[in-house]
Tab-separated table of N, CA, C and O in Angstrom:
chain	number	residue	atom	x	y	z
D	18	MET	N	-57.370	30.196	-43.803
D	18	MET	CA	-57.129	29.063	-43.154
D	18	MET	C	-55.628	28.676	-43.325
D	18	MET	O	-55.033	28.246	-42.224
D	19	LYS	N	-55.205	28.812	-44.502
D	19	LYS	CA	-53.745	28.216	-44.691
D	19	LYS	C	-52.716	29.108	-43.915
D	19	LYS	O	-51.727	28.689	-43.586
D	20	THR	N	-53.065	30.289	-43.880
D	20	THR	CA	-52.002	31.313	-43.024
D	20	THR	C	-52.095	30.984	-41.703
D	20	THR	O	-50.780	31.146	-41.233
D	21	ILE	N	-53.360	30.704	-40.969
D	21	ILE	CA	-53.193	30.286	-39.443
D	21	ILE	C	-52.378	29.135	-39.246
D	21	ILE	O	-51.609	29.007	-38.386
D	22	ALA	N	-52.361	28.128	-40.236
D	22	ALA	CA	-51.794	26.886	-40.076
D	22	ALA	C	-50.300	27.179	-40.306
D	22	ALA	O	-49.243	26.582	-39.682
D	23	THR	N	-49.951	28.018	-41.351
D	23	THR	CA	-48.375	28.375	-41.500
D	23	THR	C	-47.758	29.069	-40.450
D	23	THR	O	-46.676	28.624	-39.783
D	24	ASN	N	-48.623	29.826	-39.770
D	24	ASN	CA	-48.090	30.652	-38.493
D	24	ASN	C	-48.005	29.589	-37.240
D	24	ASN	O	-47.001	29.747	-36.501
D	25	TYR	N	-48.779	28.617	-37.063
D	25	TYR	CA	-48.868	27.562	-36.104
D	25	TYR	C	-47.350	26.765	-36.377
D	25	TYR	O	-46.519	26.428	-35.362
D	26	ASN	N	-47.257	26.573	-37.693
D	26	ASN	CA	-46.031	25.444	-37.882
D	26	ASN	C	-44.847	26.315	-37.806
D	26	ASN	O	-43.769	25.905	-37.114
D	27	SER	N	-44.634	27.806	-37.873
D	27	SER	CA	-43.709	28.559	-37.967
D	27	SER	C	-43.406	28.662	-36.271
D	27	SER	O	-42.262	28.596	-35.776
D	28	LEU	N	-44.418	28.672	-35.319
D	28	LEU	CA	-44.353	28.959	-33.928
D	28	LEU	C	-43.879	27.516	-33.343
D	28	LEU	O	-43.045	27.628	-32.593
D	29	PHE	N	-44.416	26.508	-33.840
D	29	PHE	CA	-43.940	25.251	-33.419
D	29	PHE	C	-42.378	24.892	-33.674
D	29	PHE	O	-41.652	24.484	-32.710
D	30	PHE	N	-41.954	25.268	-34.928
D	30	PHE	CA	-40.662	25.094	-35.302
D	30	PHE	C	-39.645	26.103	-34.437
D	30	PHE	O	-38.608	25.354	-34.112
D	31	LEU	N	-40.029	27.358	-34.140
D	31	LEU	CA	-39.314	28.118	-33.225
D	31	LEU	C	-39.213	27.569	-31.782
D	31	LEU	O	-38.212	27.541	-31.433
D	32	LEU	N	-40.357	27.102	-31.378
D	32	LEU	CA	-40.301	26.484	-30.283
D	32	LEU	C	-39.546	25.121	-30.120
D	32	LEU	O	-38.646	25.336	-29.167
D	33	VAL	N	-39.563	24.451	-31.018
D	33	VAL	CA	-38.601	23.168	-31.109
D	33	VAL	C	-37.249	23.539	-31.219
D	33	VAL	O	-36.336	23.128	-30.415
D	34	LEU	N	-36.830	24.544	-31.996
D	34	LEU	CA	-35.487	25.100	-32.134
D	34	LEU	C	-35.116	25.694	-30.752
D	34	LEU	O	-33.847	25.459	-30.359
D	35	PHE	N	-35.900	26.381	-30.099
D	35	PHE	CA	-35.522	26.988	-28.761
D	35	PHE	C	-35.223	25.882	-27.880
D	35	PHE	O	-34.174	26.079	-27.265
D	36	VAL	N	-36.105	25.040	-27.634
D	36	VAL	CA	-35.794	23.911	-26.794
D	36	VAL	C	-34.390	23.067	-27.067
D	36	VAL	O	-33.671	22.841	-26.205
D	37	ALA	N	-34.346	22.861	-28.178
D	37	ALA	CA	-33.148	22.009	-28.779
D	37	ALA	C	-31.700	22.996	-28.391
D	37	ALA	O	-30.673	22.253	-28.216
D	38	ALA	N	-31.901	24.009	-28.637
D	38	ALA	CA	-30.931	24.868	-28.311
D	38	ALA	C	-30.498	24.955	-26.684
D	38	ALA	O	-29.300	24.943	-26.256
D	39	GLY	N	-31.449	24.968	-25.984
D	39	GLY	CA	-31.364	25.140	-24.583
D	39	GLY	C	-30.929	23.445	-24.084
D	39	GLY	O	-30.045	23.545	-22.907
D	40	CYS	N	-31.105	22.450	-24.706
D	40	CYS	CA	-30.585	21.104	-24.452
D	40	CYS	C	-29.001	20.923	-24.650
D	40	CYS	O	-28.510	20.186	-24.422
D	41	ASN	N	-28.545	21.714	-25.644
D	41	ASN	CA	-27.109	21.611	-25.952
D	41	ASN	C	-26.213	22.076	-25.002
D	41	ASN	O	-24.985	22.556	-25.336
D	42	LYS	N	-26.617	22.759	-23.836
D	42	LYS	CA	-25.660	23.665	-23.168
D	42	LYS	C	-24.629	22.500	-22.572
D	42	LYS	O	-24.975	21.412	-22.277
D	43	ASP	N	-23.459	23.186	-22.334
D	43	ASP	CA	-22.281	22.301	-21.966
D	43	ASP	C	-22.107	22.399	-20.353
D	43	ASP	O	-21.050	21.838	-19.870
D	44	GLU	N	-23.000	22.874	-19.612
D	44	GLU	CA	-22.916	23.351	-18.288
D	44	GLU	C	-22.711	22.038	-17.435
D	44	GLU	O	-22.210	21.962	-16.513
D	45	ASN	N	-23.389	20.869	-17.908
D	45	ASN	CA	-23.339	19.598	-17.119
D	45	ASN	C	-22.295	18.561	-17.646
D	45	ASN	O	-22.343	17.603	-17.264
D	46	GLU	N	-21.473	19.152	-18.677
D	46	GLU	CA	-20.474	18.193	-19.046
D	46	GLU	C	-19.219	18.482	-18.485
D	46	GLU	O	-18.835	19.360	-17.923
D	47	THR	N	-18.253	17.250	-18.327
D	47	THR	CA	-17.130	17.293	-17.846
D	47	THR	C	-16.023	18.070	-18.836
D	47	THR	O	-16.101	17.666	-19.759
D	48	PRO	N	-15.388	19.133	-18.225
D	48	PRO	CA	-14.449	19.737	-19.053
D	48	PRO	C	-13.453	18.542	-19.637
D	48	PRO	O	-13.083	17.843	-19.168
D	49	GLN	N	-12.952	19.158	-20.699
D	49	GLN	CA	-12.293	18.111	-21.602
D	49	GLN	C	-10.927	17.733	-20.795
D	49	GLN	O	-10.654	16.503	-20.887
D	50	HIS	N	-10.249	18.652	-20.051
D	50	HIS	CA	-8.936	18.447	-19.634
D	50	HIS	C	-9.210	17.693	-18.212
D	50	HIS	O	-8.144	17.136	-17.748
D	51	LEU	N	-10.458	17.244	-17.763
D	51	LEU	CA	-10.408	16.479	-16.499
D	51	LEU	C	-11.020	14.864	-17.173
D	51	LEU	O	-10.649	14.114	-16.190
D	52	ARG	N	-11.308	14.724	-18.244
D	52	ARG	CA	-11.743	13.509	-18.796
D	52	ARG	C	-10.877	12.588	-18.601
D	52	ARG	O	-9.560	12.653	-19.101
D	53	GLY	N	-11.101	11.362	-18.112
D	53	GLY	CA	-10.000	10.254	-17.997
D	53	GLY	C	-9.864	9.594	-16.589
D	53	GLY	O	-10.658	9.948	-15.985
D	54	THR	N	-8.761	8.841	-16.264
D	54	THR	CA	-8.653	8.297	-14.995
D	54	THR	C	-7.271	9.066	-14.340
D	54	THR	O	-6.346	9.247	-14.939
D	55	TRP	N	-7.511	9.217	-13.068
D	55	TRP	CA	-6.319	9.666	-12.228
D	55	TRP	C	-6.235	9.082	-11.050
D	55	TRP	O	-7.135	8.416	-10.372
D	56	ILE	N	-4.959	8.815	-10.647
D	56	ILE	CA	-4.668	8.001	-9.544
D	56	ILE	C	-3.957	8.984	-8.472
D	56	ILE	O	-3.198	9.853	-8.553
D	57	GLU	N	-4.536	8.453	-7.157
D	57	GLU	CA	-3.987	9.295	-6.137
D	57	GLU	C	-2.495	8.781	-5.846
D	57	GLU	O	-2.010	7.635	-6.060
D	58	THR	N	-1.630	10.020	-5.448
D	58	THR	CA	-0.178	9.747	-5.534
D	58	THR	C	0.455	9.123	-4.605
D	58	THR	O	1.713	8.764	-4.462
D	59	VAL	N	0.064	9.211	-3.148
D	59	VAL	CA	0.915	8.904	-2.071
D	59	VAL	C	0.336	7.326	-1.950
D	59	VAL	O	1.565	6.492	-2.039
D	60	HIS	N	-0.725	6.797	-1.650
D	60	HIS	CA	-1.164	5.261	-1.483
D	60	HIS	C	-1.328	4.600	-2.737
D	60	HIS	O	-1.209	3.276	-2.732
D	61	LYS	N	-1.444	5.273	-3.873
D	61	LYS	CA	-1.669	4.596	-5.341
D	61	LYS	C	-2.698	3.485	-5.321
D	61	LYS	O	-2.720	2.725	-6.090
D	62	THR	N	-3.824	3.724	-4.467
D	62	THR	CA	-4.758	2.644	-4.428
D	62	THR	C	-6.312	3.384	-4.810
D	62	THR	O	-6.969	2.700	-4.990
D	63	ASP	N	-6.435	4.689	-4.976
D	63	ASP	CA	-7.735	5.293	-5.233
D	63	ASP	C	-7.577	5.895	-6.427
D	63	ASP	O	-6.497	6.702	-6.814
D	64	THR	N	-8.611	5.808	-7.408
D	64	THR	CA	-8.679	6.492	-8.559
D	64	THR	C	-9.863	7.272	-8.842
D	64	THR	O	-10.844	6.860	-8.222
D	65	LEU	N	-9.912	8.364	-9.692
D	65	LEU	CA	-11.018	8.941	-10.055
D	65	LEU	C	-11.132	8.941	-11.670
D	65	LEU	O	-10.028	8.965	-12.301
D	66	GLU	N	-12.426	8.546	-11.925
D	66	GLU	CA	-12.715	8.334	-13.367
D	66	GLU	C	-13.668	9.276	-13.748
D	66	GLU	O	-14.901	9.267	-13.412
D	67	PHE	N	-13.150	10.337	-14.628
D	67	PHE	CA	-14.151	11.500	-15.156
D	67	PHE	C	-14.731	11.073	-16.446
D	67	PHE	O	-13.715	10.782	-17.469
D	68	SER	N	-15.757	11.211	-16.674
D	68	SER	CA	-16.445	10.646	-18.215
D	68	SER	C	-16.927	12.106	-18.700
D	68	SER	O	-16.570	13.224	-18.345
D	69	GLU	N	-17.936	12.010	-19.558
D	69	GLU	CA	-18.533	13.153	-20.198
D	69	GLU	C	-19.528	13.807	-19.304
D	69	GLU	O	-20.120	15.007	-19.735
D	70	SER	N	-20.246	13.098	-18.190
D	70	SER	CA	-21.258	13.605	-17.549
D	70	SER	C	-20.716	14.527	-16.230
D	70	SER	O	-19.703	14.818	-16.276
D	71	ASP	N	-21.823	14.755	-15.541
D	71	ASP	CA	-21.420	15.547	-14.388
D	71	ASP	C	-20.976	14.807	-12.969
D	71	ASP	O	-21.617	15.105	-12.041
D	72	LEU	N	-20.584	13.697	-13.552
D	72	LEU	CA	-20.301	12.902	-12.137
D	72	LEU	C	-18.969	12.266	-12.318
D	72	LEU	O	-18.547	11.979	-13.669
D	73	PHE	N	-18.360	11.736	-11.400
D	73	PHE	CA	-17.050	10.902	-11.471
D	73	PHE	C	-17.411	9.699	-10.609
D	73	PHE	O	-17.798	9.749	-9.865
D	74	ILE	N	-16.251	8.772	-10.785
D	74	ILE	CA	-16.415	7.594	-9.925
D	74	ILE	C	-15.117	7.325	-9.244
D	74	ILE	O	-13.941	7.837	-9.752
D	75	LEU	N	-15.350	7.350	-7.935
D	75	LEU	CA	-14.339	6.990	-7.041
D	75	LEU	C	-14.028	5.542	-6.868
D	75	LEU	O	-14.837	4.835	-6.357
D	76	ASN	N	-12.898	4.888	-7.404
D	76	ASN	CA	-12.603	3.418	-7.081
D	76	ASN	C	-11.860	3.600	-5.981
D	76	ASN	O	-10.619	3.898	-6.173
D	77	ARG	N	-11.929	2.767	-5.179
D	77	ARG	CA	-11.013	2.738	-3.799
D	77	ARG	C	-10.640	1.154	-3.702
D	77	ARG	O	-10.018	0.736	-2.690
D	78	GLY	N	-11.141	0.206	-4.463
D	78	GLY	CA	-10.652	-1.254	-4.339
D	78	GLY	C	-11.777	-1.848	-3.387
D	78	GLY	O	-12.694	-1.332	-3.089
D	79	MET	N	-11.459	-3.282	-2.961
D	79	MET	CA	-12.401	-4.084	-2.407
D	79	MET	C	-11.735	-4.535	-1.084
D	79	MET	O	-10.573	-4.353	-0.792
D	80	GLU	N	-12.873	-4.708	-0.011
D	80	GLU	CA	-12.425	-5.369	1.073
D	80	GLU	C	-13.350	-6.287	1.751
D	80	GLU	O	-14.388	-6.261	1.480
D	81	MET	N	-12.786	-7.105	2.592
D	81	MET	CA	-13.629	-8.014	3.226
D	81	MET	C	-14.484	-7.388	4.495
D	81	MET	O	-13.702	-6.800	5.387
D	82	GLN	N	-15.699	-7.678	4.515
D	82	GLN	CA	-16.578	-7.038	5.738
D	82	GLN	C	-17.210	-8.240	6.061
D	82	GLN	O	-18.427	-8.487	5.396
D	83	GLY	N	-16.876	-8.750	7.034
D	83	GLY	CA	-17.545	-10.078	7.650
D	83	GLY	C	-17.260	-11.191	6.580
D	83	GLY	O	-16.085	-11.443	6.068
D	84	GLU	N	-18.189	-11.513	6.076
D	84	GLU	CA	-18.007	-12.787	5.126
D	84	GLU	C	-18.208	-12.207	3.391
D	84	GLU	O	-18.025	-12.941	2.650
D	85	TYR	N	-18.298	-10.895	3.342
D	85	TYR	CA	-18.551	-10.348	1.909
D	85	TYR	C	-17.192	-9.375	1.430
D	85	TYR	O	-16.823	-8.723	2.188
D	86	LEU	N	-16.981	-9.620	0.296
D	86	LEU	CA	-16.150	-8.723	-0.366
D	86	LEU	C	-16.893	-7.645	-1.115
D	86	LEU	O	-17.397	-7.556	-1.857
D	87	LEU	N	-16.681	-6.490	-0.400
D	87	LEU	CA	-17.256	-5.277	-0.933
D	87	LEU	C	-16.508	-4.146	-1.078
D	87	LEU	O	-15.328	-4.117	-0.703
D	88	PRO	N	-16.982	-2.942	-1.847
D	88	PRO	CA	-16.127	-1.756	-2.131
D	88	PRO	C	-15.829	-1.110	-1.039
D	88	PRO	O	-16.651	-1.358	0.157
D	89	LYS	N	-14.707	-0.508	-0.735
D	89	LYS	CA	-13.997	0.231	0.376
D	89	LYS	C	-15.298	1.310	0.696
D	89	LYS	O	-15.712	1.737	-0.412
D	90	PRO	N	-15.328	1.739	1.826
D	90	PRO	CA	-16.187	2.920	2.225
D	90	PRO	C	-16.001	4.311	1.245
D	90	PRO	O	-14.665	4.636	0.792
D	91	HIS	N	-17.010	5.025	0.891
D	91	HIS	CA	-17.174	6.113	-0.032
D	91	HIS	C	-16.915	5.895	-1.361
D	91	HIS	O	-16.579	6.816	-2.121
D	92	SER	N	-16.641	4.488	-2.132
D	92	SER	CA	-16.495	4.264	-3.362
D	92	SER	C	-17.771	4.583	-3.951
D	92	SER	O	-18.917	4.600	-3.440
D	93	GLY	N	-17.599	4.873	-5.441
D	93	GLY	CA	-18.939	5.170	-6.122
D	93	GLY	C	-18.953	6.275	-6.884
D	93	GLY	O	-17.847	7.117	-6.859
D	94	PRO	N	-19.953	6.713	-7.141
D	94	PRO	CA	-20.420	7.857	-8.014
D	94	PRO	C	-20.547	9.199	-7.040
D	94	PRO	O	-20.983	9.356	-6.125
D	95	TYR	N	-19.768	10.121	-7.723
D	95	TYR	CA	-20.083	11.610	-7.066
D	95	TYR	C	-20.595	12.372	-8.090
D	95	TYR	O	-19.751	12.754	-9.250
D	96	PHE	N	-21.465	13.309	-7.791
D	96	PHE	CA	-22.221	14.245	-8.750
D	96	PHE	C	-21.184	15.562	-8.207
D	96	PHE	O	-20.911	15.497	-7.204
D	97	TYR	N	-20.771	16.516	-9.099
D	97	TYR	CA	-19.995	17.599	-8.886
D	97	TYR	C	-20.135	18.829	-9.719
D	97	TYR	O	-20.678	18.570	-10.698
D	98	GLU	N	-19.695	19.912	-8.822
D	98	GLU	CA	-20.017	21.195	-9.751
D	98	GLU	C	-18.662	21.932	-9.414
D	98	GLU	O	-18.384	22.213	-8.198
D	99	ILE	N	-17.695	22.142	-10.412
D	99	ILE	CA	-16.458	23.053	-10.106
D	99	ILE	C	-16.748	24.415	-10.014
D	99	ILE	O	-17.545	25.048	-10.795
D	100	GLU	N	-16.259	25.029	-8.955
D	100	GLU	CA	-16.236	26.564	-8.757
D	100	GLU	C	-14.766	27.001	-8.940
D	100	GLU	O	-14.135	26.129	-9.324
D	101	ARG	N	-14.703	28.119	-8.500
D	101	ARG	CA	-13.350	28.677	-8.859
D	101	ARG	C	-12.165	27.980	-8.271
D	101	ARG	O	-11.259	27.838	-8.965
D	102	ASP	N	-12.165	27.759	-7.058
D	102	ASP	CA	-11.131	27.087	-6.239
D	102	ASP	C	-11.476	25.966	-5.488
D	102	ASP	O	-10.927	25.572	-4.369
D	103	SER	N	-12.955	25.438	-5.866
D	103	SER	CA	-13.309	24.675	-5.086
D	103	SER	C	-14.343	23.638	-5.748
D	103	SER	O	-14.284	23.985	-7.089
D	104	ILE	N	-14.684	22.325	-5.282
D	104	ILE	CA	-15.491	21.420	-6.100
D	104	ILE	C	-16.768	21.296	-4.984
D	104	ILE	O	-16.487	20.773	-3.820
D	105	LEU	N	-17.814	21.168	-5.323
D	105	LEU	CA	-19.119	20.816	-4.656
D	105	LEU	C	-19.389	19.546	-4.987
D	105	LEU	O	-19.328	19.130	-6.185
D	106	LEU	N	-19.476	18.542	-3.982
D	106	LEU	CA	-19.471	17.079	-4.273
D	106	LEU	C	-20.814	16.623	-3.481
D	106	LEU	O	-21.331	16.931	-2.437
D	107	ILE	N	-21.551	15.676	-4.211
D	107	ILE	CA	-22.684	15.014	-3.418
D	107	ILE	C	-22.531	13.552	-3.870
D	107	ILE	O	-22.452	13.067	-5.178
D	108	TRP	N	-22.144	12.772	-2.880
D	108	TRP	CA	-22.032	11.425	-3.082
D	108	TRP	C	-23.248	10.612	-3.436
D	108	TRP	O	-24.298	10.790	-2.951
D	109	GLY	N	-23.293	9.799	-4.868
D	109	GLY	CA	-24.437	9.267	-5.336
D	109	GLY	C	-25.051	8.279	-4.639
D	109	GLY	O	-26.227	7.760	-4.868
D	110	LEU	N	-24.327	7.626	-3.725
D	110	LEU	CA	-24.883	6.579	-2.754
D	110	LEU	C	-25.377	7.012	-1.691
D	110	LEU	O	-25.852	6.246	-0.401
D	111	SER	N	-25.423	8.347	-1.327
D	111	SER	CA	-25.823	8.933	-0.199
D	111	SER	C	-27.458	9.393	-0.016
D	111	SER	O	-27.870	9.478	-1.074
D	112	SER	N	-28.086	9.151	1.059
D	112	SER	CA	-29.541	9.510	1.040
D	112	SER	C	-29.759	11.220	1.096
D	112	SER	O	-30.847	11.536	0.927
D	113	SER	N	-28.549	11.943	1.374
D	113	SER	CA	-28.561	13.296	1.327
D	113	SER	C	-28.469	13.896	-0.161
D	113	SER	O	-27.818	13.269	-0.880
D	114	SER	N	-29.019	14.887	-0.328
D	114	SER	CA	-29.043	15.666	-1.560
D	114	SER	C	-28.171	16.901	-1.459
D	114	SER	O	-28.220	17.801	-2.283
D	115	TYR	N	-27.680	17.094	-0.278
D	115	TYR	CA	-26.869	18.385	0.185
D	115	TYR	C	-25.280	18.196	-0.353
D	115	TYR	O	-24.842	16.902	-0.001
D	116	GLY	N	-24.860	19.107	-0.928
D	116	GLY	CA	-23.260	18.757	-1.344
D	116	GLY	C	-22.521	19.755	-0.312
D	116	GLY	O	-23.094	20.435	0.483
D	117	ILE	N	-21.265	19.043	-0.229
D	117	ILE	CA	-20.064	19.734	0.512
D	117	ILE	C	-19.269	20.193	-0.538
D	117	ILE	O	-18.629	19.472	-1.383
D	118	SER	N	-18.625	21.368	-0.270
D	118	SER	CA	-17.547	21.981	-0.900
D	118	SER	C	-15.866	21.648	-0.440
D	118	SER	O	-15.964	21.543	0.837
D	119	TYR	N	-15.223	21.247	-1.403
D	119	TYR	CA	-13.858	20.974	-0.960
D	119	TYR	C	-12.903	21.694	-1.827
D	119	TYR	O	-13.271	22.140	-2.991
D	120	TYR	N	-11.614	21.904	-1.305
D	120	TYR	CA	-10.661	22.680	-2.245
D	120	TYR	C	-10.415	22.002	-3.394
D	120	TYR	O	-10.481	20.529	-3.502
D	121	PHE	N	-10.228	22.542	-4.605
D	121	PHE	CA	-9.786	21.811	-5.824
D	121	PHE	C	-9.003	22.849	-6.734
D	121	PHE	O	-9.174	24.122	-6.468
D	122	GLU	N	-7.979	22.241	-7.293
D	122	GLU	CA	-7.060	22.686	-8.260
D	122	GLU	C	-6.830	22.011	-9.427
D	122	GLU	O	-6.479	20.851	-9.177
D	123	TYR	N	-6.847	22.435	-10.555
D	123	TYR	CA	-6.162	21.544	-11.641
D	123	TYR	C	-4.946	22.273	-12.118
D	123	TYR	O	-4.887	23.372	-12.495
D	124	ASP	N	-3.812	21.270	-12.023
D	124	ASP	CA	-2.657	21.767	-12.571
D	124	ASP	C	-2.370	21.282	-13.752
D	124	ASP	O	-1.748	20.112	-13.940
D	125	GLU	N	-2.501	22.113	-14.782
D	125	GLU	CA	-2.241	21.732	-16.235
D	125	GLU	C	-0.913	21.645	-16.703
D	125	GLU	O	-0.795	20.382	-17.269
D	126	GLN	N	-0.025	22.119	-16.184
D	126	GLN	CA	1.465	21.837	-16.457
D	126	GLN	C	1.917	20.487	-15.885
D	126	GLN	O	2.639	19.719	-16.642
D	127	ASN	N	1.429	20.101	-14.838
D	127	ASN	CA	1.972	18.739	-14.282
D	127	ASN	C	0.695	17.503	-14.379
D	127	ASN	O	0.856	16.515	-14.007
D	128	GLU	N	-0.277	18.016	-14.952
D	128	GLU	CA	-1.588	17.196	-15.186
D	128	GLU	C	-1.914	16.513	-13.996
D	128	GLU	O	-2.033	15.153	-13.684
D	129	MET	N	-2.327	17.414	-13.090
D	129	MET	CA	-2.466	16.813	-11.600
D	129	MET	C	-3.590	17.620	-11.169
D	129	MET	O	-4.004	18.779	-11.384
D	130	ILE	N	-4.567	16.809	-10.359
D	130	ILE	CA	-5.918	17.324	-9.771
D	130	ILE	C	-5.339	17.326	-7.999
D	130	ILE	O	-4.942	16.579	-7.554
D	131	ARG	N	-5.508	18.471	-7.495
D	131	ARG	CA	-5.230	18.702	-6.137
D	131	ARG	C	-6.802	19.076	-5.520
D	131	ARG	O	-7.474	19.562	-5.767
D	132	ILE	N	-7.184	17.891	-4.606
D	132	ILE	CA	-8.510	18.036	-4.197
D	132	ILE	C	-8.551	17.686	-2.582
D	132	ILE	O	-7.812	16.865	-2.083
D	133	GLY	N	-9.352	18.595	-1.817
D	133	GLY	CA	-9.505	18.287	-0.427
D	133	GLY	C	-10.161	16.746	-0.297
D	133	GLY	O	-10.916	16.192	-0.762
D	134	ASN	N	-9.533	16.187	0.696
D	134	ASN	CA	-9.967	14.761	1.245
D	134	ASN	C	-11.307	14.600	1.667
D	134	ASN	O	-11.788	14.919	2.536
D	135	PHE	N	-12.379	14.135	0.367
D	135	PHE	CA	-13.682	14.118	0.536
D	135	PHE	C	-14.073	12.611	0.946
D	135	PHE	O	-15.314	12.342	1.028
D	136	PHE	N	-12.953	11.623	1.293
D	136	PHE	CA	-13.485	10.288	1.612
D	136	PHE	C	-12.439	9.822	2.725
D	136	PHE	O	-11.759	9.028	2.660
D	137	VAL	N	-12.255	10.484	3.750
D	137	VAL	CA	-11.733	10.344	5.079
D	137	VAL	C	-11.761	8.903	5.287
D	137	VAL	O	-12.579	8.137	5.558
D	138	ASP	N	-10.354	8.505	5.578
D	138	ASP	CA	-10.351	6.991	5.765
D	138	ASP	C	-8.988	6.897	6.815
D	138	ASP	O	-8.643	7.939	7.448
D	139	SER	N	-8.799	5.691	7.410
D	139	SER	CA	-7.709	5.644	8.386
D	139	SER	C	-6.404	5.997	7.895
D	139	SER	O	-5.520	6.165	8.891
D	140	LEU	N	-6.057	6.109	6.599
D	140	LEU	CA	-4.791	6.534	6.198
D	140	LEU	C	-4.487	7.937	6.039
D	140	LEU	O	-3.534	8.485	5.698
D	141	SER	N	-5.652	8.816	6.396
D	141	SER	CA	-5.475	10.162	6.085
D	141	SER	C	-6.177	11.120	6.941
D	141	SER	O	-6.938	10.622	7.963
D	142	ARG	N	-5.932	12.309	6.865
D	142	ARG	CA	-6.620	13.258	7.720
D	142	ARG	C	-7.787	14.073	7.090
D	142	ARG	O	-7.616	14.242	5.868
D	143	ASN	N	-8.574	14.673	8.009
D	143	ASN	CA	-9.711	15.631	7.252
D	143	ASN	C	-9.310	16.597	6.449
D	143	ASN	O	-9.872	16.763	5.420
D	144	ASN	N	-8.377	17.517	6.819
D	144	ASN	CA	-7.887	18.328	6.162
D	144	ASN	C	-6.866	18.196	5.124
D	144	ASN	O	-6.467	19.173	4.744
D	145	GLU	N	-6.471	17.097	4.845
D	145	GLU	CA	-5.676	16.685	3.848
D	145	GLU	C	-5.882	17.158	2.513
D	145	GLU	O	-7.092	16.818	2.256
D	146	ILE	N	-4.855	17.556	1.715
D	146	ILE	CA	-5.331	17.876	0.265
D	146	ILE	C	-4.493	16.573	-0.407
D	146	ILE	O	-3.343	16.083	-0.219
D	147	LEU	N	-5.277	15.879	-1.488
D	147	LEU	CA	-5.019	14.749	-2.015
D	147	LEU	C	-4.542	15.268	-3.454
D	147	LEU	O	-5.246	16.250	-4.168
D	148	ASP	N	-3.310	14.505	-3.932
D	148	ASP	CA	-3.206	14.764	-5.400
D	148	ASP	C	-3.174	13.414	-6.214
D	148	ASP	O	-2.917	12.481	-5.475
D	149	PHE	N	-3.751	13.908	-7.324
D	149	PHE	CA	-4.280	12.763	-8.306
D	149	PHE	C	-3.480	13.071	-9.702
D	149	PHE	O	-3.715	14.339	-10.058
D	150	LEU	N	-2.529	12.172	-10.205
D	150	LEU	CA	-2.171	12.377	-11.425
D	150	LEU	C	-2.877	11.604	-12.482
D	150	LEU	O	-3.550	10.480	-12.243
D	151	ARG	N	-2.860	12.095	-13.760
D	151	ARG	CA	-3.498	11.522	-15.011
D	151	ARG	C	-2.896	10.298	-15.363
D	151	ARG	O	-1.608	10.145	-15.547
D	152	VAL	N	-3.815	9.176	-15.345
D	152	VAL	CA	-3.338	7.666	-15.841
D	152	VAL	C	-3.585	7.629	-17.396
D	152	VAL	O	-2.689	7.455	-18.312
D	153	ASN	N	-4.599	8.198	-17.973
D	153	ASN	CA	-5.081	8.102	-19.229
D	153	ASN	C	-6.019	9.132	-19.651
D	153	ASN	O	-6.536	9.925	-18.722
């Protein structure tokens, strides 16, 4: 009887170890070189804030809409997945769970992110590439 309990304990320990090892994967973490705050270089009003998770926050400031002071359109969290030369984005405040891919490049030498315009507004064009410089 003691042998069976020992085998179950060993199997349980191995199962816990296997599950714990699977949970430590870094695939959902932001790469270290992207963590921090980035500011758009032309209008200097929009920022990206990357933390340790698989999302970033787009801060676009506030504007009056009727009688209410609200965040500008498309502000908020974005889930992302970086691919070779693109970034797949899902806006966290959208009812859609489908992502859209945009051009993406990280320029390590100049500490700059180049990204396709994923938040089209009156100041830019659909196919524009936006540059963001690291603030901190």
